[in-house]
C-alpha cells in the first residue's frame, strides 16, 4: 500500500455519518454549486442561526479582486450589526446551554486541569471587558495579548471582541524584539500577559520578555500605558519575587523559582482588577465590516504583516468550516492542539468551537511531556471525538513507536485532522492506521492566516480521501491552478494555487498598509487572490499542495520569512551577506538552511555557529533557529547581482543537477559551496 499511496482513494469512514449536514458526495456538490452561484442565498441562510441587532442595508457581497479596476476591497453583509462575542457566549446561555462545558483545560503537568462552563465564561468575559473599559480602552483600540494556553487567553480575546477592541495575539515563543515590532506596528496601548509558563520542563518568563519589549517600544517613541499580568505560575502568597530560596520543582505549579520585576503603576495584576468588576457588560453592536482582530504573519520582505479580519464574515466562516469539516455534533469533545497565538488557535480553539456551543479541550503542554503518549492519554481522559494537530507533531510521535499510542483507548475518535503544512503520505497512513485504528476519517486541511478558515479539505463522511491530498474546496471557495503566465491550467496539471472569488472569512487588508495587501496578494495575477503556494490537480480533481513558491519557509507549521532570518544573520558583526532557503526535514517537514558570507578577519568556527543561532533566536524566536548554517565565501548570483536561490536549494540538498547557469556571474562559487556543505546535511 505504501508504494501506491498516492493513487489510493479511501472511502468515508463508517464511524462518521455526517447525516445532519452532508449525506453524500452528490449533496456536497449541490451545496457547493449553490455557494458559488448564489453566495447571498447560501450564506444568508447560514446567517439565520446567529443574532443580528440589525440586518444588511447594503449589498450582501461587494468586492473587487482586480487591481486594474481600482482598489481591492471585500465587503460582506454591509450595514448589518452584530457582536461575535455575544454569538459565541451569550447566545448559548440564552438558549439554556449555560451549564455546558466550554473548555476542559489540561495543564502542563499530569495532575493540573480544570474546566469552565458557558455561564462561567460569560461572567469572566464581562468582568474583564469592564476592566478594559475602566482603563479607557474603547472600540477600535488595539490590544496586544502575549499569553500561554490558559483559559484566560480566550477570556481576553472575547472581552476585546465584546467591546470592538482589535486584539493582536503574539505567540508566546516570539522574542522581545518580535513582540515589540508587533506592538509598535499596531500602536497597542495595552499588553495582556502572564507571569510565565512551563513548556514541558522548560520555564519561560513571559513577563520578562514583555518588559524588554516595552522598553524597546519606549526607545522607538511609543508608550505602553498598561501591562495586565495574569498570575499563572506564581503562588498566591507571593506578589513580586526578588529574593528567596529557589525551589527546583520543574514543570509544575505553583513555581517559586520564577522571578519577575514589577513596574508600577504600569503593571497591574489581572486578579486584582477583576475582583471588583461587574459581571454585567452589554456588548457593543458592531458593523459587519468592523475589525475583529489582526494577526501578524511573516512577509517575504522580512517585515511581518498584520492580517486584518472583520466581524460578520469571519464569524460565518469560522463557525461553518468548524461545523462541516469536523462533522461537529453536540455530544462531541473537540481538541485542536494549536496555540492560540496562531490562526489555527483563533479559528479552531476559540471562535469556531464557541460559535457552535462546542465543548473543547485546551492543552498547555507539549506532546512529549512527560512522555510521547501525552496526546493519547488526553484523548482517553476526555473521550475526544474530533482531533486536530500538525503533521510535524504526527511525524515526531511516529518516531517514538506505536506503543505510546496503542496503550491508550482511542475508541472515542471519529475524525482526525491535520493543519499547518502538507502532510506526507507516510505520516497520513500512520495517522489513519495507528492513531485512528483504520476507523477514522482523516481531514487534511489547507488554509492560511489570510483565509480565516479552511479553504480546501475533505468533508468527513462525504468525500473520499487520498493520503496527502487537500482534496476539494470548501463552500464559496473557487480554487484555480495558474501557469506562470497567468493562464488557467485545464484538467490535471500544476502551478500556482489562486482563488477566483471571495468567501466570508478572507482577510480584508494588511493593517495600515493597503498597498502591501494589494501587492502581496493581487498584483501578480490580477483578478485572483494569490496564496503564495504551488499545487497540482490530479486526474480525479484532487488538489495537492506542493509548498511555498515565494521566499517563505514552513517550519513545523510556522511560516517564516527567509528575508527576516537573513536580516537577523547580517546584523551579526561577522556576517556581510546571508541567504536562506528551505531544506527537507524528517520531522518538521521543512527547516532553514543558511549560507553566510563572512567579513574579512573572521573565521567560521563552532563558536560563531552558536552565536549566529543565538542571534536568530533573539531577533525572532527559538522556533526560527536555523538547522543548517554553511560558510559561503561567495553566493551564486546573476550578472545583475540577484542571488540565484534555486541553485542554493540544490546545493542545500546535495543535488548537483543545478540546471541552466548561463546567467550566473561566477560559476566557480558553486563547486566551492558543494565542498563546504555540512556533513549532516
XYZ file of C-alpha atoms in Angstrom:
681
model
C 0.000 0.000 0.000
C 2.739 2.461 0.956
C 4.275 2.409 -2.541
C 0.974 3.254 -4.226
C -0.390 5.586 -1.571
C -0.700 8.493 -3.992
C -3.291 6.708 -6.131
C -5.370 5.084 -3.387
C -8.754 6.604 -2.593
C -10.043 5.990 0.929
C -13.849 5.905 1.201
C -15.547 7.828 4.031
C -15.028 6.102 7.387
C -18.018 4.163 8.665
C -17.711 5.825 12.087
C -18.511 9.229 10.565
C -22.053 9.644 9.292
C -22.405 13.434 8.930
C -26.101 12.792 8.245
C -27.112 16.096 9.828
C -25.260 18.039 7.154
C -23.918 16.230 4.107
C -25.083 12.725 3.242
C -23.190 12.146 0.033
C -20.719 13.479 -2.491
C -23.706 14.431 -4.631
C -25.182 16.578 -1.872
C -21.803 18.205 -1.265
C -21.611 19.081 -4.965
C -25.112 20.532 -4.889
C -24.349 22.674 -1.821
C -21.005 23.756 -3.253
C -22.524 24.875 -6.543
C -25.157 26.854 -4.640
C -22.436 28.606 -2.594
C -20.674 29.673 -5.815
C -23.631 30.623 -7.995
C -25.710 32.236 -5.235
C -23.440 33.287 -2.366
C -26.100 35.585 -0.916
C -28.696 32.823 -0.814
C -26.232 30.297 0.615
C -24.642 32.433 3.326
C -27.773 34.359 4.308
C -29.375 31.017 5.190
C -26.401 30.176 7.413
C -26.526 33.670 8.960
C -30.030 32.952 10.299
C -28.606 30.901 13.180
C -26.821 33.960 14.596
C -28.117 37.045 16.392
C -28.146 40.312 14.431
C -29.011 43.580 16.086
C -29.938 44.824 12.608
C -29.855 43.326 9.128
C -27.973 44.067 5.923
C -28.705 47.501 4.481
C -26.297 47.481 1.536
C -25.100 44.721 -0.775
C -24.785 41.281 0.762
C -21.491 40.807 -1.128
C -19.477 43.501 -2.879
C -15.860 43.078 -3.965
C -13.082 43.811 -6.433
C -10.269 41.291 -6.940
C -8.731 43.035 -9.965
C -6.206 45.830 -9.329
C -6.760 47.019 -12.894
C -10.285 48.031 -11.866
C -9.267 50.080 -8.826
C -8.538 49.375 -5.134
C -9.071 45.842 -3.840
C -11.946 45.510 -1.380
C -14.232 42.824 0.056
C -17.475 43.567 1.904
C -19.979 41.054 3.266
C -23.396 41.912 4.736
C -22.826 45.642 4.516
C -24.694 47.592 7.193
C -25.606 44.597 9.359
C -24.806 44.874 13.065
C -23.826 42.040 15.379
C -21.293 41.052 18.022
C -19.182 37.916 17.735
C -18.687 37.559 21.492
C -22.454 37.681 22.047
C -22.947 34.944 19.438
C -20.130 32.802 20.847
C -21.189 33.005 24.504
C -24.387 34.904 25.433
C -26.482 33.284 22.706
C -25.840 29.830 24.147
C -26.579 30.960 27.704
C -29.863 32.408 26.443
C -30.607 29.039 24.792
C -30.257 27.175 28.124
C -26.759 25.866 27.362
C -25.055 27.823 30.130
C -24.165 24.705 32.133
C -22.428 23.070 29.161
C -18.638 22.872 29.492
C -16.972 25.278 27.067
C -13.400 24.169 27.796
C -11.662 21.359 29.581
C -8.235 22.752 30.415
C -5.282 20.380 30.617
C -2.151 21.842 32.188
C 1.471 21.065 31.569
C 1.702 18.559 34.427
C -0.499 15.477 34.581
C -2.405 16.488 37.712
C -3.139 20.081 36.645
C -6.527 20.513 34.993
C -9.776 22.458 35.135
C -12.920 23.373 33.233
C -15.246 26.297 32.556
C -18.917 26.370 31.545
C -20.546 28.874 29.214
C -22.149 30.578 32.227
C -18.786 30.967 33.919
C -17.153 32.064 30.678
C -19.735 34.809 30.180
C -19.178 36.130 33.708
C -15.394 36.186 33.341
C -15.555 37.815 29.907
C -17.919 40.539 31.131
C -15.755 41.266 34.156
C -12.605 41.561 32.089
C -14.391 43.675 29.461
C -15.345 46.068 32.258
C -11.700 46.149 33.335
C -10.668 47.207 29.828
C -13.364 49.877 29.823
C -12.121 51.184 33.188
C -8.649 51.587 31.691
C -10.071 53.739 28.909
C -9.770 51.153 26.131
C -12.523 51.671 23.542
C -13.761 50.387 20.193
C -11.055 50.493 17.535
C -8.143 50.495 20.003
C -5.540 47.755 19.660
C -4.520 45.432 22.499
C -1.588 43.009 22.355
C -2.016 39.598 24.021
C 1.085 37.552 24.878
C -0.110 34.622 26.957
C 0.196 30.857 27.355
C -2.522 28.331 26.567
C -4.740 29.046 29.542
C -8.450 29.805 29.608
C -7.781 33.465 30.340
C -6.347 33.951 26.849
C -9.792 33.216 25.420
C -11.363 35.440 28.069
C -9.106 38.288 26.913
C -9.940 37.667 23.237
C -13.681 37.573 23.856
C -13.606 40.660 26.092
C -11.930 42.580 23.274
C -14.453 41.249 20.743
C -17.299 42.257 23.070
C -16.186 45.894 23.003
C -14.985 46.182 19.408
C -11.347 46.342 20.551
C -8.950 44.859 17.979
C -6.857 42.127 19.574
C -3.396 41.288 18.313
C -2.211 37.990 19.762
C 1.508 37.284 19.619
C 2.649 33.681 20.024
C 4.422 33.182 23.348
C 7.512 31.775 21.614
C 8.370 35.061 19.916
C 11.271 37.123 21.228
C 11.017 40.531 22.893
C 12.126 42.162 19.651
C 9.442 40.423 17.589
C 6.822 41.296 20.209
C 7.949 44.927 20.208
C 7.723 45.099 16.399
C 4.105 43.964 16.554
C 3.183 46.306 19.405
C 4.723 49.218 17.516
C 3.064 48.431 14.205
C -0.388 48.224 15.809
C 0.293 51.072 18.298
C -1.038 48.947 21.176
C -1.518 50.881 24.401
C -2.223 47.746 26.459
C -0.378 44.430 26.679
C -2.003 41.440 28.393
C 0.387 38.735 29.507
C 1.110 36.127 32.175
C 3.905 35.769 34.699
C 5.306 32.702 32.954
C 4.618 29.237 31.610
C 6.076 25.748 31.667
C 6.508 24.051 28.294
C 7.449 20.570 29.333
C 10.402 21.119 31.678
C 11.319 24.474 30.109
C 10.382 27.574 32.115
C 9.532 30.707 30.097
C 9.447 34.069 31.847
C 6.801 35.805 29.756
C 6.694 38.894 31.974
C 10.419 39.468 31.469
C 10.019 39.223 27.697
C 7.168 41.746 27.817
C 9.253 44.096 29.979
C 12.039 44.034 27.401
C 9.585 44.537 24.535
C 8.014 47.551 26.255
C 11.479 49.078 26.737
C 12.151 48.676 23.020
C 8.826 50.369 22.275
C 9.742 53.278 24.544
C 13.065 53.630 22.751
C 11.123 53.855 19.493
C 8.872 56.588 20.888
C 5.774 54.537 21.763
C 4.412 54.192 25.298
C 2.559 51.106 26.509
C 0.292 52.506 29.211
C -0.860 49.274 30.861
C 0.597 45.781 31.232
C -2.014 43.423 32.693
C -0.419 40.331 34.231
C -2.338 37.109 34.760
C -0.918 35.121 37.677
C -0.456 31.620 36.333
C 2.721 30.176 37.847
C 3.470 32.307 40.866
C 1.985 31.202 44.195
C -0.864 33.291 45.563
C 1.131 34.378 48.612
C 3.860 35.968 46.515
C 3.294 39.239 44.679
C 6.677 40.163 43.269
C 9.589 37.804 43.528
C 13.011 39.237 44.087
C 14.832 37.307 46.752
C 14.379 33.947 48.387
C 15.220 30.313 48.056
C 14.640 28.704 44.702
C 12.573 25.580 44.852
C 13.534 23.270 41.991
C 10.164 21.738 41.156
C 10.204 21.676 37.353
C 7.080 21.651 35.219
C 4.503 22.153 37.988
C 2.511 24.984 39.545
C 2.975 26.949 41.712
C 6.514 27.852 40.689
C 8.625 29.634 43.304
C 11.760 29.816 41.185
C 10.166 32.242 38.719
C 11.489 35.786 39.144
C 9.599 38.770 37.726
C 10.037 42.524 38.024
C 7.219 44.944 38.758
C 6.793 48.395 37.263
C 4.017 50.325 38.999
C 1.723 51.941 38.017
C 2.082 50.456 34.532
C 1.901 46.821 35.667
C -1.412 45.572 37.042
C -2.473 42.144 38.319
C -5.399 40.650 36.420
C -6.936 39.094 39.543
C -6.903 42.409 41.402
C -8.522 44.288 38.512
C -11.420 41.830 38.085
C -12.082 41.463 41.814
C -14.468 44.384 41.992
C -15.607 44.417 38.361
C -19.266 43.958 37.444
C -20.354 40.692 35.817
C -22.700 42.635 33.540
C -21.330 44.235 30.387
C -23.637 44.841 27.412
C -21.953 44.061 24.065
C -21.130 46.833 21.634
C -23.109 46.278 18.437
C -20.648 46.408 15.580
C -20.867 46.814 11.824
C -20.335 43.624 9.835
C -17.085 45.019 8.404
C -15.720 46.458 11.654
C -12.290 44.949 12.500
C -12.261 41.933 14.823
C -8.567 41.100 15.141
C -5.217 41.385 13.462
C -2.696 38.582 13.423
C 0.839 39.022 12.195
C 2.247 36.618 9.673
C 5.698 36.598 8.133
C 6.162 38.540 4.931
C 8.605 37.911 2.097
C 10.110 41.378 2.703
C 11.075 40.365 6.239
C 8.642 42.740 7.967
C 5.648 40.854 9.445
C 2.273 41.990 8.177
C -0.866 42.427 10.259
C -3.596 40.390 8.590
C -6.923 42.039 9.439
C -10.161 40.059 9.855
C -13.624 41.535 10.381
C -16.724 40.711 12.389
C -19.508 39.092 10.393
C -17.612 37.344 7.609
C -15.125 35.729 9.953
C -17.960 34.689 12.288
C -19.882 32.983 9.478
C -16.833 31.264 8.039
C -15.109 30.088 11.234
C -18.385 28.662 12.509
C -19.316 26.938 9.253
C -15.919 25.398 8.488
C -15.794 24.028 12.035
C -19.288 22.560 11.761
C -18.819 20.824 8.413
C -15.111 19.979 8.210
C -15.108 18.280 11.621
C -18.675 16.962 11.303
C -19.500 18.598 14.620
C -22.340 17.189 16.753
C -23.473 18.481 20.176
C -22.088 15.456 22.038
C -18.591 15.805 20.538
C -15.472 16.620 22.515
C -13.218 18.596 20.181
C -9.485 19.128 20.583
C -7.281 21.355 18.466
C -3.708 21.180 19.754
C -2.635 24.505 18.204
C -1.537 27.518 20.221
C -3.989 30.429 20.203
C -1.063 32.589 19.076
C -1.536 31.217 15.550
C -4.571 31.499 13.274
C -5.449 27.843 13.897
C -5.895 28.661 17.567
C -8.009 31.720 16.786
C -10.385 29.858 14.492
C -10.424 26.301 15.823
C -9.572 26.660 19.515
C -11.625 29.747 20.272
C -14.085 31.195 17.794
C -15.225 28.259 15.628
C -15.963 25.868 18.507
C -17.565 28.514 20.746
C -19.840 29.738 17.953
C -21.143 26.154 17.727
C -21.501 25.812 21.526
C -18.903 23.053 21.359
C -17.014 21.546 24.279
C -13.270 21.699 23.595
C -10.020 20.673 25.191
C -7.309 23.315 25.664
C -3.802 21.968 26.289
C -0.966 23.988 27.786
C 1.852 21.470 27.422
C 3.839 19.710 24.717
C 3.137 16.325 23.082
C 6.228 14.613 24.504
C 5.941 15.579 28.188
C 6.062 13.646 30.425
C 6.255 11.023 27.683
C 5.325 10.697 23.973
C 1.922 9.279 24.898
C 0.582 12.568 26.300
C -1.738 13.328 23.362
C -3.363 9.913 23.504
C -3.599 9.990 27.300
C -5.627 13.216 26.931
C -7.797 11.682 24.202
C -8.637 8.826 26.566
C -9.147 11.119 29.571
C -11.689 13.415 27.925
C -13.016 10.947 25.321
C -12.040 13.260 22.479
C -14.031 12.557 19.331
C -12.566 15.139 16.924
C -8.796 15.725 16.983
C -6.786 18.352 15.070
C -2.986 18.640 15.046
C 0.020 19.400 12.838
C 1.901 16.943 10.590
C 5.074 17.939 12.460
C 3.641 16.505 15.677
C 2.499 13.364 13.868
C 5.920 12.753 12.317
C 7.628 13.373 15.648
C 5.362 10.951 17.520
C 5.748 8.326 14.788
C 9.415 8.147 15.678
C 8.692 7.066 19.256
C 6.848 3.928 18.142
C 3.264 2.701 18.139
C 3.363 1.533 21.757
C 2.848 5.064 23.078
C -0.391 5.275 21.073
C -1.978 1.855 21.425
C -1.662 1.744 25.239
C -4.478 4.325 25.428
C -8.130 3.876 24.476
C -8.925 5.882 21.337
C -12.333 4.402 20.556
C -13.939 7.826 21.008
C -12.109 9.242 17.972
C -14.138 9.730 14.797
C -12.334 12.477 12.879
C -8.584 13.067 12.987
C -7.394 16.151 11.130
C -4.157 17.921 10.185
C -3.182 21.567 9.766
C -0.280 23.878 9.035
C 1.579 22.213 6.178
C 1.140 19.431 3.623
C 1.208 16.006 5.255
C 3.382 13.384 3.611
C 1.555 10.153 2.710
C 3.611 8.027 5.118
C 2.574 10.162 8.078
C -1.020 10.215 6.780
C -1.116 6.425 6.708
C 0.363 6.095 10.211
C -2.199 8.594 11.480
C -5.001 6.651 9.796
C -3.797 3.132 10.636
C -2.376 3.577 14.140
C -3.953 6.642 15.734
C -7.329 6.232 14.056
C -7.166 2.425 14.093
C -8.433 2.444 10.466
C -11.828 3.678 11.699
C -11.484 7.469 11.452
C -11.721 9.932 8.615
C -8.500 11.880 8.086
C -9.223 15.535 7.259
C -6.151 17.205 5.750
C -6.908 20.929 5.742
C -5.293 23.617 3.596
C -5.680 27.251 4.590
C -3.751 30.315 5.742
C -3.820 33.142 8.268
C -5.206 35.216 5.420
C -8.104 32.879 4.581
C -9.569 32.839 8.116
C -10.568 29.170 7.863
C -10.204 26.038 5.761
C -10.370 26.617 2.017
C -9.522 23.130 0.718
C -10.232 19.931 2.663
C -12.296 16.754 2.544
C -15.701 16.668 4.219
C -15.793 13.726 6.645
C -18.452 11.216 5.802
C -18.971 12.670 2.330
C -15.774 12.972 0.276
C -13.357 10.086 -0.340
C -9.760 10.980 0.531
C -6.273 10.404 -0.843
C -3.290 10.359 1.556
C -1.515 13.709 1.237
C -4.182 15.467 -0.816
C -6.105 18.510 0.445
C -8.994 17.196 -1.698
C -11.799 19.669 -2.534
C -12.694 23.338 -1.945
C -14.953 24.468 0.886
C -18.259 26.207 0.234
C -17.797 29.539 -1.523
C -14.161 28.883 -2.472
C -13.110 28.665 -6.145
C -9.509 27.416 -6.434
C -7.678 27.681 -9.736
C -4.250 26.427 -10.804
C -2.412 29.057 -12.876
C 0.616 28.833 -15.131
C 3.432 31.355 -14.733
C 1.860 33.479 -17.476
C -1.450 33.665 -15.592
C -3.418 31.269 -17.789
C -5.562 28.670 -16.041
C -4.371 25.064 -16.080
C -7.110 22.922 -17.590
C -7.626 19.423 -16.217
C -4.726 17.890 -14.341
C -1.543 19.925 -14.007
C 0.451 22.060 -11.615
C 1.218 25.701 -10.983
C 0.184 28.498 -8.628
C -2.810 27.995 -6.314
C -5.077 31.059 -6.538
C -8.707 31.816 -5.733
C -11.223 33.402 -8.056
C -13.787 34.978 -5.713
C -14.058 35.864 -2.005
C -15.532 33.774 0.786
C -16.730 35.407 4.034
C -13.589 34.667 6.079
C -10.969 36.134 3.733
C -8.747 38.900 5.139
C -9.779 42.468 4.335
C -6.411 44.221 4.316
C -2.957 44.423 5.843
C -3.327 46.654 8.881
C -2.207 50.158 7.989
C -0.823 49.139 4.598
C -3.400 48.642 1.844
C -0.687 48.893 -0.808
C 1.171 45.924 0.649
C -2.109 43.991 0.773
C -2.707 44.551 -2.933
C 0.912 43.944 -3.964
C 1.301 40.724 -1.962
C -1.970 39.025 -2.874
C -3.471 40.579 -6.019
C -0.894 42.185 -8.344
C 0.900 39.071 -9.604
C -2.300 37.673 -11.104
C -4.960 40.421 -11.443
C -8.445 39.064 -10.780
C -7.230 36.375 -8.367
C -6.180 36.102 -4.714
C -2.678 34.568 -4.787
C -1.828 32.180 -1.941
C 1.928 32.005 -2.475
C 1.643 28.205 -2.607
C 2.169 25.868 -5.503
C -0.044 22.879 -6.182
C -1.378 20.442 -8.707
C -4.725 18.993 -9.633
C -4.761 15.295 -10.471
C -6.949 13.496 -12.992
C -9.639 12.916 -10.333
C -9.838 16.623 -9.481
C -7.999 16.297 -6.152
C -5.751 19.228 -5.218
C -2.252 18.577 -3.889
C -0.412 21.446 -2.175
C 3.302 21.277 -3.006
C 4.526 24.125 -0.776
C 5.624 27.748 -0.844
C 6.745 29.303 -4.115
C 7.815 32.624 -2.619
C 10.619 33.414 -0.187
C 8.941 31.703 2.752
C 9.659 28.503 4.679
C 7.067 26.440 6.540
C 8.828 25.073 9.650
C 6.706 22.948 11.974
C 3.595 24.790 10.732
C 5.253 28.162 11.483
C 5.549 30.296 8.349
C 8.939 32.011 8.411
C 10.285 34.717 6.138
C 13.721 33.926 4.708
C 14.328 37.686 4.466
C 13.626 38.084 8.186
C 16.165 35.371 9.063
C 18.715 36.827 6.641
C 18.258 40.231 8.245
C 18.911 38.758 11.696
C 22.073 36.995 10.496
C 23.652 40.023 8.803
C 23.220 42.060 11.992
C 26.000 39.924 13.462
C 29.348 41.704 13.299
C 30.984 38.790 11.435
C 28.464 38.460 8.596
C 28.499 40.549 5.442
C 25.822 38.655 3.498
C 23.354 35.819 4.091
C 20.936 33.773 2.024
C 18.363 31.380 3.457
C 16.468 28.603 1.681
C 14.253 25.727 2.716
C 15.583 22.224 3.310
C 13.586 18.990 3.793
C 13.329 17.815 7.401
C 12.123 14.391 8.514
C 10.098 15.750 11.437
C 9.406 19.436 10.711
C 8.652 18.981 7.020
C 10.932 21.895 6.206
C 13.767 23.632 8.013
C 16.041 26.548 7.207
C 19.420 26.196 5.516
C 21.553 29.331 5.775
C 24.506 30.423 3.654
C 26.636 33.120 5.314
C 29.491 35.153 3.842
C 31.913 36.414 6.483
C 33.693 39.734 6.673
C 37.456 39.776 6.364
C 39.194 38.829 9.574
C 36.501 36.439 10.799
C 36.725 32.645 10.804
C 33.862 30.131 10.532
C 34.027 28.307 13.888
C 31.751 26.312 16.182
C 31.536 29.338 18.481
C 30.417 31.528 15.591
C 27.767 28.961 14.641
C 26.441 29.108 18.199
C 26.394 32.918 18.107
C 24.541 33.012 14.789
C 21.853 30.623 16.009
C 21.513 32.683 19.193
C 21.196 35.822 17.066
C 18.205 34.400 15.196
C 16.627 33.126 18.421
C 16.951 36.580 19.987
C 15.708 38.538 16.972
C 12.796 36.256 16.014
C 12.309 33.421 18.476
C 13.615 29.932 19.364
C 11.389 28.223 16.787
C 13.226 30.117 13.991
C 16.687 28.801 14.968
C 18.423 27.514 11.791
C 19.099 23.801 11.455
C 21.965 24.285 8.988
C 24.424 27.165 8.620
C 27.084 26.891 5.942
C 30.014 29.128 5.170
C 29.697 30.748 1.738
C 32.829 32.602 0.520
C 30.618 33.686 -2.378
C 26.991 33.277 -3.452
C 25.682 32.310 -6.889
C 24.344 35.494 -8.451
C 23.146 36.709 -11.786
C 25.156 39.372 -13.570
C 22.711 41.932 -12.208
C 23.509 40.803 -8.649
C 20.391 38.771 -7.852
C 21.000 35.720 -5.669
C 20.025 32.516 -7.503
C 18.055 30.804 -4.764
C 17.048 27.832 -6.879
C 20.764 26.962 -7.108
C 21.172 27.349 -3.349
C 18.225 24.990 -2.796
C 20.001 22.406 -4.958
C 23.259 22.852 -3.017
C 21.406 22.551 0.291
C 20.188 19.041 -0.593
C 23.382 17.988 -2.393
C 21.796 17.838 -5.848
C 24.422 18.728 -8.479
C 21.866 18.926 -11.275
C 21.560 22.696 -10.883
C 20.121 23.406 -14.317
C 20.863 26.377 -16.542
C 23.563 28.653 -15.108
C 24.186 30.743 -18.186
C 23.144 33.899 -16.354
C 25.432 33.244 -13.372
C 28.196 35.781 -12.918
C 30.734 33.344 -11.399
C 30.109 29.623 -11.767
C 33.145 28.676 -9.650
C 31.345 29.561 -6.410
C 29.027 26.571 -6.893
C 31.795 23.957 -6.608
C 33.153 25.674 -3.512
C 29.703 25.692 -1.867
C 29.251 21.973 -2.550
C 32.640 21.331 -0.899
C 31.646 23.299 2.217
C 28.297 21.582 2.799
C 27.896 20.373 6.416
C 28.429 16.633 6.773
C 24.999 16.140 8.397
C 23.077 17.935 5.634
